[in-house]
Tab-separated table of C-alpha atoms in Angstrom:
chain	number	residue	atom	x	y	z
A	197	MET	CA	0.000	0.000	0.000
A	198	THR	CA	1.266	3.473	-0.850
A	199	ALA	CA	0.654	6.375	1.486
A	200	ALA	CA	-1.045	9.397	-0.035
A	201	SER	CA	0.084	12.873	1.047
A	202	ASN	CA	-2.928	13.279	3.316
A	203	GLU	CA	-2.414	9.972	5.107
A	204	PRO	CA	-0.784	9.892	8.555
A	205	VAL	CA	2.947	9.223	8.616
A	206	LEU	CA	2.436	6.681	11.410
A	207	LEU	CA	-0.330	4.090	11.729
A	208	ARG	CA	-1.330	2.092	14.776
A	209	ARG	CA	-3.403	-1.019	15.199
A	210	ASP	CA	-3.749	-3.262	18.232
A	211	GLU	CA	-3.962	-7.037	18.052
A	212	GLY	CA	-4.913	-8.214	21.509
A	213	ARG	CA	-2.216	-7.011	23.882
A	214	VAL	CA	0.221	-6.169	21.075
A	215	ALA	CA	0.387	-2.656	19.563
A	216	ILE	CA	1.718	-2.417	16.008
A	217	LEU	CA	3.138	0.925	14.889
A	218	THR	CA	3.652	1.221	11.133
A	219	LEU	CA	5.991	3.755	9.568
A	220	ASN	CA	3.886	5.050	6.683
A	221	ARG	CA	6.116	7.128	4.397
A	222	PRO	CA	6.844	4.461	1.754
A	223	LYS	CA	7.503	6.953	-1.066
A	224	ALA	CA	10.156	8.595	1.125
A	225	MET	CA	11.604	5.201	2.156
A	226	ASN	CA	10.163	5.865	5.626
A	227	ALA	CA	12.738	8.560	6.300
A	228	LEU	CA	12.464	9.909	9.832
A	229	SER	CA	11.077	13.378	9.209
A	230	GLY	CA	10.371	15.664	12.132
A	231	GLU	CA	6.692	14.833	11.710
A	232	LEU	CA	7.333	11.081	11.930
A	233	ILE	CA	9.670	11.493	14.909
A	234	ASP	CA	6.998	13.491	16.739
A	235	ALA	CA	4.311	10.943	15.836
A	236	LEU	CA	6.416	8.111	17.244
A	237	GLN	CA	7.080	10.107	20.413
A	238	ALA	CA	3.359	10.777	20.853
A	239	GLU	CA	2.547	7.066	20.547
A	240	PHE	CA	5.290	6.138	23.005
A	241	ASP	CA	3.888	8.674	25.464
A	242	ARG	CA	0.468	7.024	25.132
A	243	LEU	CA	1.868	3.502	25.410
A	244	ALA	CA	3.798	4.369	28.566
A	245	LYS	CA	0.427	4.818	30.322
A	246	ASP	CA	-1.363	1.894	28.649
A	247	ARG	CA	-1.974	-0.993	31.025
A	248	GLU	CA	-3.526	-3.231	28.373
A	249	ILE	CA	-0.704	-3.289	25.820
A	250	ARG	CA	2.131	-5.602	26.796
A	251	CYS	CA	4.339	-5.626	23.709
A	252	VAL	CA	4.992	-3.176	20.854
A	253	VAL	CA	6.029	-3.920	17.270
A	254	ILE	CA	7.472	-1.265	14.955
A	255	GLU	CA	7.104	-2.140	11.268
A	256	ALA	CA	7.159	-0.232	7.993
A	257	GLN	CA	5.328	0.024	4.681
A	258	GLY	CA	7.123	-0.294	1.378
A	259	ARG	CA	10.640	-1.029	0.136
A	260	ALA	CA	12.514	0.183	3.224
A	261	PHE	CA	12.214	-0.096	6.975
A	262	SER	CA	13.768	3.373	7.187
A	263	THR	CA	16.622	5.135	5.437
A	264	GLY	CA	17.254	7.469	8.365
A	265	HIS	CA	16.766	11.207	8.605
A	266	ASP	CA	14.925	12.911	5.767
A	267	LEU	CA	17.823	14.529	3.904
A	268	ARG	CA	15.462	16.846	2.023
A	269	GLU	CA	14.332	18.202	5.381
A	270	VAL	CA	17.943	18.401	6.558
A	271	ALA	CA	18.945	20.288	3.406
A	272	SER	CA	16.087	22.758	3.840
A	273	SER	CA	17.931	24.703	6.535
A	274	ARG	CA	21.456	25.721	7.479
A	275	ASP	CA	20.365	26.908	10.902
A	276	HIS	CA	22.230	25.104	13.700
A	277	ALA	CA	19.289	25.504	16.087
A	278	PHE	CA	16.962	23.806	13.576
A	279	HIS	CA	19.219	20.756	13.263
A	280	HIS	CA	20.000	20.588	16.984
A	281	ASP	CA	16.275	20.599	17.769
A	282	LEU	CA	15.517	17.908	15.190
A	283	LEU	CA	18.285	15.648	16.485
A	284	THR	CA	17.327	16.282	20.109
A	285	ARG	CA	13.751	15.235	19.398
A	286	CYS	CA	14.973	12.130	17.583
A	287	SER	CA	17.294	11.156	20.444
A	288	ALA	CA	14.468	11.644	22.954
A	289	MET	CA	12.214	9.440	20.844
A	290	MET	CA	14.867	6.694	20.738
A	291	MET	CA	15.356	6.900	24.505
A	292	ALA	CA	11.578	6.701	25.000
A	293	ILE	CA	11.712	3.167	23.606
A	294	ARG	CA	13.983	2.110	26.447
A	295	ALA	CA	11.785	3.873	29.006
A	296	LEU	CA	8.613	2.047	27.913
A	297	PRO	CA	7.448	-0.712	30.251
A	298	GLN	CA	6.618	-2.878	27.228
A	299	PRO	CA	9.297	-4.674	25.191
A	300	VAL	CA	9.596	-3.147	21.712
A	301	ILE	CA	10.329	-5.306	18.656
A	302	ALA	CA	11.556	-3.889	15.355
A	303	LYS	CA	10.141	-5.882	12.431
A	304	VAL	CA	12.628	-5.228	9.628
A	305	GLN	CA	11.486	-6.254	6.178
A	306	ALA	CA	14.112	-4.427	4.107
A	307	ILE	CA	16.801	-1.746	4.211
A	308	ALA	CA	17.554	0.063	7.490
A	309	THR	CA	20.213	2.755	7.248
A	310	ALA	CA	21.601	5.612	9.358
A	311	ALA	CA	18.898	6.702	11.852
A	312	GLY	CA	16.755	3.832	10.528
A	313	CYS	CA	19.476	1.433	11.659
A	314	GLN	CA	19.558	3.409	14.914
A	315	LEU	CA	15.829	2.782	15.352
A	316	VAL	CA	16.400	-0.970	14.983
A	317	ALA	CA	19.247	-0.830	17.503
A	318	ALA	CA	17.172	1.254	19.932
A	319	CYS	CA	14.435	-1.393	20.086
A	320	ASP	CA	14.738	-4.096	22.724
A	321	LEU	CA	14.448	-6.844	20.111
A	322	ALA	CA	14.469	-7.096	16.325
A	323	VAL	CA	13.180	-9.697	13.887
A	324	ALA	CA	14.609	-9.292	10.395
A	325	SER	CA	13.738	-10.749	7.044
A	326	SER	CA	16.668	-12.563	5.488
A	327	ASP	CA	16.379	-9.935	2.726
A	328	ALA	CA	17.002	-7.034	5.132
A	329	THR	CA	20.222	-5.027	5.012
A	330	PHE	CA	21.716	-2.561	7.458
A	331	ALA	CA	24.200	0.312	7.330
A	332	THR	CA	25.295	3.467	9.100
A	333	SER	CA	25.818	5.089	5.743
A	334	GLY	CA	25.967	8.785	6.586
A	335	ILE	CA	29.697	8.855	5.908
A	336	ASN	CA	28.933	8.215	2.219
A	337	ASN	CA	27.136	11.590	2.227
A	338	GLY	CA	29.936	13.350	4.091
A	339	LEU	CA	28.360	12.960	7.538
A	340	PHE	CA	29.494	10.600	10.307
A	341	CYS	CA	26.445	8.914	11.882
A	342	GLY	CA	26.981	10.333	15.366
A	343	THR	CA	23.613	9.695	16.989
A	344	PRO	CA	23.148	6.271	15.328
A	345	SER	CA	26.562	5.321	16.741
A	346	VAL	CA	25.132	5.477	20.276
A	347	ALA	CA	22.550	2.719	19.831
A	348	VAL	CA	24.459	0.680	17.241
A	349	GLY	CA	27.648	0.726	19.308
A	350	ARG	CA	25.761	-0.554	22.337
A	351	ASN	CA	24.380	-3.432	20.256
A	352	VAL	CA	27.425	-4.641	18.352
A	353	GLY	CA	30.487	-3.342	20.229
A	354	SER	CA	33.016	-0.713	19.289
A	355	LYS	CA	35.054	-2.397	16.567
A	356	ARG	CA	32.085	-3.697	14.590
A	357	ALA	CA	30.256	-0.389	15.016
A	358	LEU	CA	33.250	1.650	13.859
A	359	ASP	CA	33.668	-0.677	10.891
A	360	MET	CA	30.096	0.199	9.862
A	361	LEU	CA	30.467	3.885	10.746
A	362	PHE	CA	33.809	4.480	8.984
A	363	THR	CA	32.945	2.570	5.804
A	364	GLY	CA	29.200	3.093	5.381
A	365	GLN	CA	29.109	-0.434	3.970
A	366	PHE	CA	26.022	-2.629	4.213
A	367	ILE	CA	25.756	-5.806	6.239
A	368	ASP	CA	23.227	-8.528	5.537
A	369	ALA	CA	20.732	-9.977	7.996
A	370	ALA	CA	22.909	-12.965	8.862
A	371	THR	CA	25.778	-10.645	9.806
A	372	ALA	CA	23.397	-8.419	11.785
A	373	LEU	CA	22.268	-11.495	13.725
A	374	ARG	CA	25.836	-12.626	14.349
A	375	ASP	CA	26.843	-9.174	15.576
A	376	GLY	CA	23.820	-8.653	17.832
A	377	LEU	CA	22.019	-5.929	15.898
A	378	VAL	CA	18.948	-8.176	15.493
A	379	SER	CA	17.535	-11.015	17.594
A	380	ARG	CA	16.153	-13.331	14.914
A	381	VAL	CA	16.258	-13.740	11.129
A	382	VAL	CA	13.455	-15.452	9.238
A	383	PRO	CA	12.509	-15.985	5.579
A	384	PRO	CA	10.576	-13.027	4.107
A	385	ALA	CA	7.356	-15.013	3.800
A	386	GLU	CA	7.456	-15.837	7.515
A	387	LEU	CA	8.303	-12.373	8.864
A	388	ASP	CA	4.741	-11.326	9.742
A	389	ARG	CA	3.794	-14.601	11.411
A	390	GLU	CA	7.067	-15.078	13.293
A	391	THR	CA	7.102	-11.518	14.607
A	392	MET	CA	3.517	-11.690	15.870
A	393	THR	CA	4.085	-15.108	17.446
A	394	PHE	CA	7.147	-13.681	19.202
A	395	ALA	CA	5.250	-10.574	20.357
A	396	GLN	CA	2.230	-12.528	21.557
A	397	HIS	CA	4.450	-14.915	23.513
A	398	ILE	CA	6.052	-11.970	25.312
A	399	ALA	CA	2.639	-10.347	25.861
A	400	ALA	CA	1.478	-13.496	27.665
A	401	GLN	CA	4.276	-13.301	30.245
A	402	PRO	CA	3.779	-11.643	33.678
A	403	PRO	CA	3.724	-7.941	32.778
A	404	GLN	CA	5.149	-6.550	36.018
A	405	GLN	CA	8.144	-8.880	35.781
A	406	ILE	CA	8.666	-7.967	32.111
A	407	ALA	CA	8.417	-4.210	32.753
A	408	GLU	CA	10.634	-4.165	35.813
A	409	GLY	CA	13.028	-6.710	34.321
A	410	LYS	CA	13.451	-4.600	31.181
A	411	ALA	CA	14.263	-1.516	33.233
A	412	MET	CA	16.696	-3.450	35.436
A	413	PHE	CA	18.447	-5.045	32.450
A	414	HIS	CA	19.069	-1.779	30.623
A	415	LYS	CA	20.260	-0.154	33.849
A	416	HIS	CA	22.786	-2.840	34.718
A	417	MET	CA	24.163	-3.009	31.174
A	418	GLU	CA	25.639	0.465	31.752
A	419	MET	CA	27.335	-0.610	35.032
A	420	ASP	CA	30.474	-2.486	35.956
A	421	LEU	CA	30.160	-6.175	36.867
A	422	ALA	CA	29.923	-5.776	40.646
A	423	GLN	CA	27.307	-3.014	40.388
A	424	ALA	CA	25.360	-5.064	37.853
A	425	TYR	CA	25.213	-8.111	40.118
A	426	ALA	CA	24.219	-5.941	43.086
A	427	ILE	CA	21.274	-4.369	41.264
A	428	ALA	CA	20.212	-7.707	39.723
A	429	THR	CA	20.356	-9.393	43.148
A	430	GLU	CA	18.213	-6.662	44.702
A	431	PHE	CA	15.769	-6.931	41.802
A	432	MET	CA	15.393	-10.700	42.039
A	433	ALA	CA	15.024	-10.732	45.822
A	434	GLY	CA	12.127	-8.321	45.480
A	435	ALA	CA	10.697	-10.042	42.414
A	436	ILE	CA	10.449	-13.367	44.226
A	437	MET	CA	8.099	-11.739	46.722
A	438	THR	CA	5.612	-10.483	44.119
A	439	GLU	CA	2.186	-12.080	43.762
A	440	ASP	CA	2.873	-13.256	40.207
A	441	ALA	CA	6.172	-14.903	41.117
A	442	GLN	CA	4.697	-16.575	44.184
A	443	ALA	CA	1.799	-17.934	42.128
A	444	GLY	CA	4.106	-19.076	39.317
A	445	ILE	CA	6.522	-20.835	41.657
A	446	ASP	CA	3.656	-22.499	43.513
A	447	ALA	CA	2.177	-23.712	40.219
A	448	PHE	CA	5.527	-25.203	39.184
A	449	VAL	CA	6.313	-26.838	42.523
A	450	ASN	CA	2.818	-28.243	43.034
A	451	LYS	CA	2.114	-29.052	39.378
A	452	LYS	CA	-0.829	-26.652	39.122
A	453	PRO	CA	-2.077	-24.954	35.928
A	454	LYS	CA	-0.254	-21.805	34.893
A	455	PRO	CA	-1.807	-18.893	36.833
A	456	GLU	CA	-3.387	-15.754	35.434
A	457	TRP	CA	-0.881	-12.942	35.797
A	458	LYS	CA	-2.148	-9.999	37.824
A	459	GLY	CA	-0.562	-7.285	35.696
A	460	ARG	CA	1.197	-4.083	36.593
């Protein structure tokens, strides 16, 4: 489907407890315009307060997942304040993904470059078609991908990230999986089904444990080993005492049916 000029740049539909956000600028290769960045931020703000949605999928219409910032928009101004504001809003939107209580899955059907690759890296998980390709290709246009380097570097490590950043060369889905940029790679025909199965499985898990576990994980990944174990130990000691954990452990020990999770 091709988006007309009067169509929204971002679509949302909910399937049970899974929210699907669809980048809807296919003619522009789903470039992250200021309008699309703001639309994503607005949805993340809504999802942060949504107690019914337990997993989020970000997908895209057309031939690209996203080719990054809209270079026509970038070229429209030489005002530093304009570009600083645009990049600040984009960085805030990326950080909002981490702050969400729900896990966020990027569903990558095709090319993801520059800030589009950053969006994949910013998500908690990513399922890619075997046809998908990835690059931090700004250097090919004379611009080092500074903000994409933050998320990509935290996914793949410094040497692999700098290889991508210095060369602008593409990697295929198998390489992205090997390097940790994506979680799973599936054949193109199975991308929709596999991503939704993955999302629905996560959505069926105890939501308080998922939300608090996500926050704890991302926090300890920025710490040294001793600090990480200290915060994880504190988390688990408290988690064991929650109603969901007590019910789940009791069901396992006493061979009872899986309980209904109470939610957050």
